[in-house]
Coordinates of C-alpha atoms and ligand atoms in Angstrom, one line a residue:
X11 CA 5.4 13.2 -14.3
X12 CA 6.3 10.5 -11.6
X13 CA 8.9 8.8 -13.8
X14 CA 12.6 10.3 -13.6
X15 CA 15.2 10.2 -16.4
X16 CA 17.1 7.3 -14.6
X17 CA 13.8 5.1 -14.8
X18 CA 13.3 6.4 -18.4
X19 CA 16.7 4.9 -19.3
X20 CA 16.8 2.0 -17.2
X21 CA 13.3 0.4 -18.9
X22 CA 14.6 1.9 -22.2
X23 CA 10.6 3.6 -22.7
X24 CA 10.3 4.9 -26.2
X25 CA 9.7 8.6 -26.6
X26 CA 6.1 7.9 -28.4
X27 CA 5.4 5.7 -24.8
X28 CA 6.6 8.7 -23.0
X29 CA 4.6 11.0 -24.2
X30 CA 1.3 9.0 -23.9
X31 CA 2.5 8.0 -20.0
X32 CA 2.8 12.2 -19.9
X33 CA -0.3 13.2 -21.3
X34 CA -3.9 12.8 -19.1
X35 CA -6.1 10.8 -21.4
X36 CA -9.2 12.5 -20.2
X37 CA -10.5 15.2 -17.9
X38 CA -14.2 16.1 -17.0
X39 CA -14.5 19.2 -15.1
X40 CA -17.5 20.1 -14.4
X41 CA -20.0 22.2 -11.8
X42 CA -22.4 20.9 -9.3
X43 CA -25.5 23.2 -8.3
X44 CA -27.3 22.1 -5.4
X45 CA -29.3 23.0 -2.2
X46 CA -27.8 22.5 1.1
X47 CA -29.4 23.3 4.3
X48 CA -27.0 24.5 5.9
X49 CA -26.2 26.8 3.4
X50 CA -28.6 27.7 0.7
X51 CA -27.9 26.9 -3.1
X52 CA -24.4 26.6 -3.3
X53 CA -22.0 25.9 -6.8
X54 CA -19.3 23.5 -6.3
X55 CA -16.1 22.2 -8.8
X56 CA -15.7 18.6 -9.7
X57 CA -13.1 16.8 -11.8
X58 CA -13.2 13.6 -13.1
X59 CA -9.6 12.5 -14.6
X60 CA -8.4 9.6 -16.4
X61 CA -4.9 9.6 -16.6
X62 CA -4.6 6.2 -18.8
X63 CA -6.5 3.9 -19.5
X64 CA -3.9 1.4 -21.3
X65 CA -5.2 -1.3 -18.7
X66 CA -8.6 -0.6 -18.8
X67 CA -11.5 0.4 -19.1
X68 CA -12.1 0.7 -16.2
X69 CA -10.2 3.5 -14.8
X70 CA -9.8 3.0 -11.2
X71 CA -9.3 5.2 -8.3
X72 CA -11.1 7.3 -5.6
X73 CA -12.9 10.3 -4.8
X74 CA -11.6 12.8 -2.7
X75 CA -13.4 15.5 -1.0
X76 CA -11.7 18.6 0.2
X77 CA -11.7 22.5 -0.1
X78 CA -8.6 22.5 -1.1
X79 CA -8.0 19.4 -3.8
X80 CA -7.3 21.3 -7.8
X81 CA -7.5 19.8 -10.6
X82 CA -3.6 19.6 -11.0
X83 CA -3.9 17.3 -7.8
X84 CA -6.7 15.1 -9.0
X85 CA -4.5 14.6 -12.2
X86 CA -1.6 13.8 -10.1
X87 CA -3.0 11.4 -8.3
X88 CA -4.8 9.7 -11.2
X89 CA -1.5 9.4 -12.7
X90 CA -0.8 7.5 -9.4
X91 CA -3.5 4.9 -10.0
X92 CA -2.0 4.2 -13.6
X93 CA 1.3 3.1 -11.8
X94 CA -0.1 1.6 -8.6
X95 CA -3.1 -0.8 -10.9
X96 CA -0.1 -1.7 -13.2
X97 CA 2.4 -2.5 -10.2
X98 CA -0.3 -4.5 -8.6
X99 CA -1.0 -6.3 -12.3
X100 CA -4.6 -5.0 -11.7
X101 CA -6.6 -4.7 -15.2
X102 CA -7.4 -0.9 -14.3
X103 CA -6.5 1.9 -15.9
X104 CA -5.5 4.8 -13.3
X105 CA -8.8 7.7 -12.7
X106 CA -9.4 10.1 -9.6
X107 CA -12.2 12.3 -9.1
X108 CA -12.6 15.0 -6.7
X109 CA -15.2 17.5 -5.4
X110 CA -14.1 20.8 -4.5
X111 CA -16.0 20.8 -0.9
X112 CA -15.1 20.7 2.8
X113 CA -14.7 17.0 3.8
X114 CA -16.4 18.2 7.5
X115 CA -20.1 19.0 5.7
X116 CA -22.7 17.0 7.5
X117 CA -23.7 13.7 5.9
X118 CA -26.7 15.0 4.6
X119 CA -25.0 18.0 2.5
X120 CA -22.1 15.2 1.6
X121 CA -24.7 13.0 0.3
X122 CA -26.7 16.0 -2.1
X123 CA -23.2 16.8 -3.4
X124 CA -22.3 12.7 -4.0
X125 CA -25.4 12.8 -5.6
X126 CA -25.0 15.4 -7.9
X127 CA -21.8 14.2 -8.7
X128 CA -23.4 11.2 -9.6
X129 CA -25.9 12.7 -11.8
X130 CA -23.4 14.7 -13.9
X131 CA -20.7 11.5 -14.4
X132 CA -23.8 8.8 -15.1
X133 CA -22.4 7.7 -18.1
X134 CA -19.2 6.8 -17.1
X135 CA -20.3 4.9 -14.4
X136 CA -23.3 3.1 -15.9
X137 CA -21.0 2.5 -19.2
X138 CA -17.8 1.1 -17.2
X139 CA -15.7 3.1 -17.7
X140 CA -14.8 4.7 -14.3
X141 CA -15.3 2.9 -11.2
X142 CA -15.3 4.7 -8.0
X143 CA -14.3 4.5 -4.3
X144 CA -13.5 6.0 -1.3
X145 CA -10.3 8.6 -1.0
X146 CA -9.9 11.4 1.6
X147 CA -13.7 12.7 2.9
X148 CA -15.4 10.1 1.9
X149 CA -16.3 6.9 3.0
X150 CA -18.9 3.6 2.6
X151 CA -21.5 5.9 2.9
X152 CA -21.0 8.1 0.0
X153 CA -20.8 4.9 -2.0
X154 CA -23.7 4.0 -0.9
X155 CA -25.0 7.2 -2.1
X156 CA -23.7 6.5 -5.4
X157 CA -24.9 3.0 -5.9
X158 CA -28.5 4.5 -5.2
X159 CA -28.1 6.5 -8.0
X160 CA -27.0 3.9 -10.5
X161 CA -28.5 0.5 -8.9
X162 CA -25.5 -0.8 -10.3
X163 CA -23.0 -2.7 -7.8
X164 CA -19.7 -3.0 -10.3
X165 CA -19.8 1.1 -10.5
X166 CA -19.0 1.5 -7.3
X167 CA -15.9 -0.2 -4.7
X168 CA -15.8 0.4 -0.9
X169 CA -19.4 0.4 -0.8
X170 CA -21.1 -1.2 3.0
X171 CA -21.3 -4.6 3.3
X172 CA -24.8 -4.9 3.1
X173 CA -25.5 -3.5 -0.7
X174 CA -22.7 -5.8 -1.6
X175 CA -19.4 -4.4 -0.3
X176 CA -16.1 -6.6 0.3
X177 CA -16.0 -7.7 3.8
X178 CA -12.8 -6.6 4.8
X179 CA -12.7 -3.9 1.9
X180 CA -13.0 -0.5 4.8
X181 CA -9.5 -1.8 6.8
X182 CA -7.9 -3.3 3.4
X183 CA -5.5 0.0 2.4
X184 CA -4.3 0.4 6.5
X185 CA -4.4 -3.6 7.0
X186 CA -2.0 -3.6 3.5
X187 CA 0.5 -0.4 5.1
X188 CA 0.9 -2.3 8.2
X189 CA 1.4 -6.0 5.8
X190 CA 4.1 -4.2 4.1
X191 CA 5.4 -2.4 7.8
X192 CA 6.0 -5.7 8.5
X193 CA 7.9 -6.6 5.8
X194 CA 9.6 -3.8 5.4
X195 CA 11.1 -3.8 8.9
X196 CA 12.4 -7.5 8.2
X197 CA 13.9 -6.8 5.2
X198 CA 15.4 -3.0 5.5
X199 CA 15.6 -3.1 9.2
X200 CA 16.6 -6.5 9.9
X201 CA 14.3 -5.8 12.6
X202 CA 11.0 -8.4 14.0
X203 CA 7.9 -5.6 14.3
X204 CA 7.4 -6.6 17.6
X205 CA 8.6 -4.0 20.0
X206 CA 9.5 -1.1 17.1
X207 CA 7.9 2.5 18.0
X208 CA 5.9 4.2 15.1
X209 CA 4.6 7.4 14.3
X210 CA 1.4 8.1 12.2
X211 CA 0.0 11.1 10.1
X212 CA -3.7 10.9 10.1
X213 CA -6.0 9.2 11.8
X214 CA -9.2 8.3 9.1
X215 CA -9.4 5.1 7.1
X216 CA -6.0 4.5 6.4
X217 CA -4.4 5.6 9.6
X218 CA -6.5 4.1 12.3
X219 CA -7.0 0.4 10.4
X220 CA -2.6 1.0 9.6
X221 CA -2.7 1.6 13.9
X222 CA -5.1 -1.0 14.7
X223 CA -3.4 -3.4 12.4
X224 CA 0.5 -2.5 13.9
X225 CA -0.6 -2.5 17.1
X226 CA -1.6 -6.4 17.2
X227 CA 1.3 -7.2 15.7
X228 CA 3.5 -5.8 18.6
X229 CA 4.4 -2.3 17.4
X230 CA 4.4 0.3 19.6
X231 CA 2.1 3.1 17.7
X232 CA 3.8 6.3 20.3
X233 CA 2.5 9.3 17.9
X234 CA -0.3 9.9 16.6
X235 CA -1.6 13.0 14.2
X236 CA -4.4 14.4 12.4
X237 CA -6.2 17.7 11.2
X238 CA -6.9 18.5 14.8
X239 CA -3.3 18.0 16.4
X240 CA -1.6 15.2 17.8
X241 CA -1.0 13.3 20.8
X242 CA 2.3 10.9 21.7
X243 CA 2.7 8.4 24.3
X244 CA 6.3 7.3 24.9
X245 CA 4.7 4.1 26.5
X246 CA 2.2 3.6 23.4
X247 CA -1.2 5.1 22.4
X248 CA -3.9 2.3 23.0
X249 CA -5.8 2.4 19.7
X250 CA -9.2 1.1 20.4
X251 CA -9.5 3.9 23.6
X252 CA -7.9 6.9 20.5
X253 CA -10.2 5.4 18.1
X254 CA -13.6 6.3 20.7
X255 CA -11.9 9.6 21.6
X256 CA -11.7 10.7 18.4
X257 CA -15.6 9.4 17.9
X258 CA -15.9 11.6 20.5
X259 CA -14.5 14.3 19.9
X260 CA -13.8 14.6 16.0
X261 CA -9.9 14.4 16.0
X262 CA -6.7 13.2 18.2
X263 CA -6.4 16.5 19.9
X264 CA -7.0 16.2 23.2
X265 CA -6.1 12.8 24.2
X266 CA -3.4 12.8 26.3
X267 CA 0.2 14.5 25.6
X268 CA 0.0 17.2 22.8
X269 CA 2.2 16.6 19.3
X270 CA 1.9 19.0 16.7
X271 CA 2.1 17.9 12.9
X272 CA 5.6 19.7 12.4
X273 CA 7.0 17.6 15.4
X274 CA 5.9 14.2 14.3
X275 CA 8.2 14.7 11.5
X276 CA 11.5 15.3 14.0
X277 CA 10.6 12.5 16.0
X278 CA 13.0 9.8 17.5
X279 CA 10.7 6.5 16.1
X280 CA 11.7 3.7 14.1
X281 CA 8.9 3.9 11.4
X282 CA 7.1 6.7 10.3
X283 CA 4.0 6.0 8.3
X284 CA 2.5 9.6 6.5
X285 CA -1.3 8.3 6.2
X286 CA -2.9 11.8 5.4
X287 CA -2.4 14.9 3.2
X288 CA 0.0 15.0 0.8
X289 CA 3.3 16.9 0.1
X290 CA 4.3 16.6 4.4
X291 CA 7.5 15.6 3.6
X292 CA 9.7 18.0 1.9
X293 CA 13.3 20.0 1.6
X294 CA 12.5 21.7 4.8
X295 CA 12.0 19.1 7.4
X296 CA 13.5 15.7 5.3
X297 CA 17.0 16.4 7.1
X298 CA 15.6 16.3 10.9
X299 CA 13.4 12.9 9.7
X300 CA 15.4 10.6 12.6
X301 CA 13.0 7.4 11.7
X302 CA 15.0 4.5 10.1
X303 CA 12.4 4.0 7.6
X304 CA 9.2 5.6 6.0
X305 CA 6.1 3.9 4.5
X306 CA 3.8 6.0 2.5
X307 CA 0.9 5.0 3.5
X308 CA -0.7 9.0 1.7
X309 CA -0.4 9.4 -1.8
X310 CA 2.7 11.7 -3.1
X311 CA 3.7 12.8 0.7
X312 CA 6.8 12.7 -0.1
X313 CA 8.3 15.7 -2.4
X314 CA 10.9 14.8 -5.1
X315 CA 13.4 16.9 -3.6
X316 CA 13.0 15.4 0.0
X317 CA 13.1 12.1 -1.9
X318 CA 16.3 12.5 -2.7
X319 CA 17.6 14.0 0.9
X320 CA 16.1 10.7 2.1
X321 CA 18.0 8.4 -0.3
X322 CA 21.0 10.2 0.4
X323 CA 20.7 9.7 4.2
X324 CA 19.9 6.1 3.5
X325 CA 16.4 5.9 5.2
X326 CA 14.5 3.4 2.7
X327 CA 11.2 4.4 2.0
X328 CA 8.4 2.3 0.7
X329 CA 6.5 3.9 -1.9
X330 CA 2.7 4.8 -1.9
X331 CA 2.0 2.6 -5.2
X332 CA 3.2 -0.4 -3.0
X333 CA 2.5 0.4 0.6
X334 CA -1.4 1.4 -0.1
X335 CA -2.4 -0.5 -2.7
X336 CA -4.2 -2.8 -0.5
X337 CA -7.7 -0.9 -0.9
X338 CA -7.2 -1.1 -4.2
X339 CA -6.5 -4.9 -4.4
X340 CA -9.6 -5.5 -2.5
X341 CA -11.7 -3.2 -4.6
X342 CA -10.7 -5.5 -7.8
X343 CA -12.3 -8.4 -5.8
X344 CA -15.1 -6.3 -4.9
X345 CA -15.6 -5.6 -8.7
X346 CA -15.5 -9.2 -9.8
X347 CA -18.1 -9.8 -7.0
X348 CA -20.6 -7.1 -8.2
X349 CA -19.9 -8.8 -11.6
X350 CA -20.2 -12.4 -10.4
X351 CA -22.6 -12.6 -8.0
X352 CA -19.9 -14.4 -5.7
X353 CA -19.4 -13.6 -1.9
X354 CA -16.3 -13.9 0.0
X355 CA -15.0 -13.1 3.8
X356 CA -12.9 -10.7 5.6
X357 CA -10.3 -13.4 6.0
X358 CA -10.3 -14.0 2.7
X359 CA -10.1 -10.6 1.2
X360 CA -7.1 -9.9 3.9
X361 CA -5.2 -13.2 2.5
X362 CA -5.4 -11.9 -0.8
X363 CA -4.2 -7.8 -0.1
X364 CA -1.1 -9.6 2.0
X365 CA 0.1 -12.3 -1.2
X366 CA -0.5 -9.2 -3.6
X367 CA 1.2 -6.9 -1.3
X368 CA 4.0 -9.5 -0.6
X369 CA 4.5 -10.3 -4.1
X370 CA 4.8 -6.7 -5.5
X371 CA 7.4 -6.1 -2.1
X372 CA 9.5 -8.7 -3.3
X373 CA 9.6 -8.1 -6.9
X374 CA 10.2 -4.3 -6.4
X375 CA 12.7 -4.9 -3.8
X376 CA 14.7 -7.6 -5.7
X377 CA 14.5 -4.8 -8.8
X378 CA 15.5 -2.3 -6.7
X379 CA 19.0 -4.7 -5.5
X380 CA 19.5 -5.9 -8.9
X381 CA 19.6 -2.2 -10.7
X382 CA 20.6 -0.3 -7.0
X383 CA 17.9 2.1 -7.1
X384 CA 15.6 3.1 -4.3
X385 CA 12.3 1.0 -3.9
X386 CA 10.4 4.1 -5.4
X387 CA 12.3 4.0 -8.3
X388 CA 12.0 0.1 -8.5
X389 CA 8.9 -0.2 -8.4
X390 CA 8.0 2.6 -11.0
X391 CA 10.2 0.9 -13.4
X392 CA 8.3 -2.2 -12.8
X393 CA 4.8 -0.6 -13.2
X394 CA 6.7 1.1 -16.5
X395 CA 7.3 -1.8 -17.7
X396 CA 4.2 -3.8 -17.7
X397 CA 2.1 -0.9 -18.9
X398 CA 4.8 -0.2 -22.1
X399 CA 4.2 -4.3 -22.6
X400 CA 0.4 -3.4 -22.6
X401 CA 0.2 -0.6 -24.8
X402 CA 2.7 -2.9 -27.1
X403 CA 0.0 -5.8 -26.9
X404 CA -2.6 -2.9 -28.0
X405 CA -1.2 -1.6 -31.0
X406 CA -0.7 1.9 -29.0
X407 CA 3.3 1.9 -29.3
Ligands
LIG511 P1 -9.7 10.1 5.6 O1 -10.5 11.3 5.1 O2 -10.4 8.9 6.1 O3 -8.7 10.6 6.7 C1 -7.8 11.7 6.5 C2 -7.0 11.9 7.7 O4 -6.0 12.9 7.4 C3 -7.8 12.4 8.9 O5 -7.3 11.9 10.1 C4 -7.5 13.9 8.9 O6 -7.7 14.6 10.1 C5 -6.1 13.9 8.4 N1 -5.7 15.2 7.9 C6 -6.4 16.0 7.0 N2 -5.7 17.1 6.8 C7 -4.6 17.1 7.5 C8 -3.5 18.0 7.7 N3 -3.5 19.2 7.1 N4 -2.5 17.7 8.6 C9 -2.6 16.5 9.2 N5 -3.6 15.6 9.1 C10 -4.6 15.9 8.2 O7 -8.7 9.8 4.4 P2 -8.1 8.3 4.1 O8 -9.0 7.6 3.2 O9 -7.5 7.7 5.3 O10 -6.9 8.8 3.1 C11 -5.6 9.2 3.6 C12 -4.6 9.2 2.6 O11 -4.5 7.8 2.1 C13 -4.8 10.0 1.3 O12 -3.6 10.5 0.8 C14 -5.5 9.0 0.3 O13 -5.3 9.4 -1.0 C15 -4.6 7.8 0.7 N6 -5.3 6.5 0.3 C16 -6.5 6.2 0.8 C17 -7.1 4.9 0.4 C18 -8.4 4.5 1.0 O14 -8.7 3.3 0.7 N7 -9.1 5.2 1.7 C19 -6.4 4.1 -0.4 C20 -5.1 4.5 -0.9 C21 -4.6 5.7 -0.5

């Protein structure tokens, strides 16, 4: 459970609230069978979890596709959504999904599995009450995948442009980290961007947009990491020549000065943005962490106990269900599109995710001075309390 006994008694939740915000309010686990050509007929897990839907329907959240995603993870991060949708005053309830598969499969097998997927979990997408989007190993394309299944544009966020995705809506999660980088560094640091050095974990959708995003506002991006290995640059990593390299060749590896994944985490930066796997930062390497402060810009990289070594040594962090909410922000406004028929523009959806973003920074970090508690526990408490004052309005507590 994400919420701790000091943010159970500081919101005062009710023991019958506590044990619905504890409990999953619905799992589908279920079994893809499929051909793929690189591999014959192959069998592959998928789970589906809502974790609750006191907001919704929908439920909200991505898919992730990895060999090594469970189901305990999927639930975790559903439970995620619940807090991050309630913190961002999103009507969404919190769902994950995840397919049990190597995210490096060829397109093609990607898409048989998407579409399986699709096939098995129709009803909840066609009824409303699960709407999907990208997460780890997957991207606009799998949406698409899924939206030729339904022929339904509200089931699906984070879709291309062109079958009526959000421009803006692929960069909105890294343009929100680097929004809240930003803000972040004026407020904890005391500090302008402009000059700070950063480090990054992963290099995909939320890592290279986060990158791209710092970079043009003056940060200094000097490590870089991925699946493949790292690279650092003491003088700054240009990110338009990383991003062709790793078109290129599949991963940061390779360009220029070699950093593994264990030294990013020891490095001398100011800012150190985990954008990848989670559970990187833990007991074992919290106390060598030299940044000044850390923005989540993963879900759950950060383990409870290194949590606490980083509150102790005063390093703020910015939590995930603040610092990446942007995608989900965006994918709202896709949603009302689909529904609508509206359109909208890149500028527009990136004016939205930074008054969101800003808003929920401020609340949670004038919560966090008022009550002295870290920003993760602020904004918890804050998410807490507008889903207790939901399921009050609902008759569930
Ligand atoms: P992605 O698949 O586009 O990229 C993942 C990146 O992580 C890649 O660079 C990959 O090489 C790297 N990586 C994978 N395994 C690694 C390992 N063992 N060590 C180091 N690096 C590793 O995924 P993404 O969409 O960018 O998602 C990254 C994180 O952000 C996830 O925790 C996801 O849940 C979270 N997130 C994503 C979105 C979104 O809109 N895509 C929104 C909110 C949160």
């Amino acid at each position: 459970m994400l919420l701790d006994d000091e943010v159970i008694r500081l919101v005062g939740i009710s023991d019958r609230a506590l044990a619905i915000l504890g409990e999953t309010d619905r799992i589908i686990d279920t079994r893809l069978h499929a051909h793929l050509p690189g591999k014959g007929p192959v069998s592959v897990q998928a789970y589906v979890v809502y974790h609750n839907a006191v907001r919704g329907p929908p439920c909200k959240g991505g898919i992730r596709m990895s060999s090594d995603v469970t189901l305990q993870e999927t639930i975790q991060l559903a439970e995620i959504m619940t807090y991050k949708t309630a913190l961002m005053d999103l009507p969404f309830g919190g769902g994950k999904a995840s397919i049990v598969a190597g995210s490096e499969l060829p397109p093609q097998e990607k898409a048989t599995l998407v579409r399986e997927f699709a096939h098995k979990i129709r009803n909840e997408l066609i009824s409303g009450a699960y709407v999907l989007a990208p997460d780890m190993g997957t991207s606009p394309r799998e949406m698409a995948v899924i939206f030729g299944e339904t022929h339904m544009r509200e089931c699906v966020t984070g879709k291309p442009v062109g079958i009526g995705g959000l421009p803006g809506r692929r960069e909105a999660t890294g343009y929100g980290v680097a929004v809240v980088v930003e803000q972040a560094a004026k407020e904890l640091l005391n500090s302008e961007l402009s000059g700070l050095t950063v480090g990054v974990q992963g290099f995909g959708n939320v890592g290279s947009w986060a990158c791209t995003f710092l970079s043009e506002r003056g940060a200094k991006v000097v490590a870089v990491t991925d699946a493949s290995g790292g690279a650092v640059s003491r003088d700054g990593i240009d990110i338009e020549e990383l991003k062709k390299h790793v078109a290129k060749h599949g991963g940061v590896e390779g360009y220029g000065k070699h950093l593994s994944n264990e030294e990013l985490f020891k490095l001398d930066v100011d800012i150190l943005i985990p954008a990848a796997i989670g559970r990187v930062i833990t007991r074992d390497n919290a106390g060598d962490i030299k940044a000044r402060l850390v923005v989540e810009g993963a879900n759950a990289p950060t383990a409870k106990e290194a949590d606490e070594i980083l509150s102790r040594r005063n390093i703020p962090l910015v939590p995930d269900i603040l610092a990446n909410a942007g995608g989900v922000v965006a994918s709202y406004d896709e949603w009302m599109m689909a529904k609508s028929g509206s359109r909208t523009n890149k500028e527009e959806t990136y004016s939205t995710v930074r008054t969101v973003l800003l808003e929920a920074f401020k609340e949670t970090l004038d919560y966090s001075s008022a009550h002295e508690i870290s920003q993760r526990k602020s904004a918890l408490a804050l998410a807490a309390e507008r889903l207790i004052g939901t399921m009050e309005d609902r008759g569930w507590v």
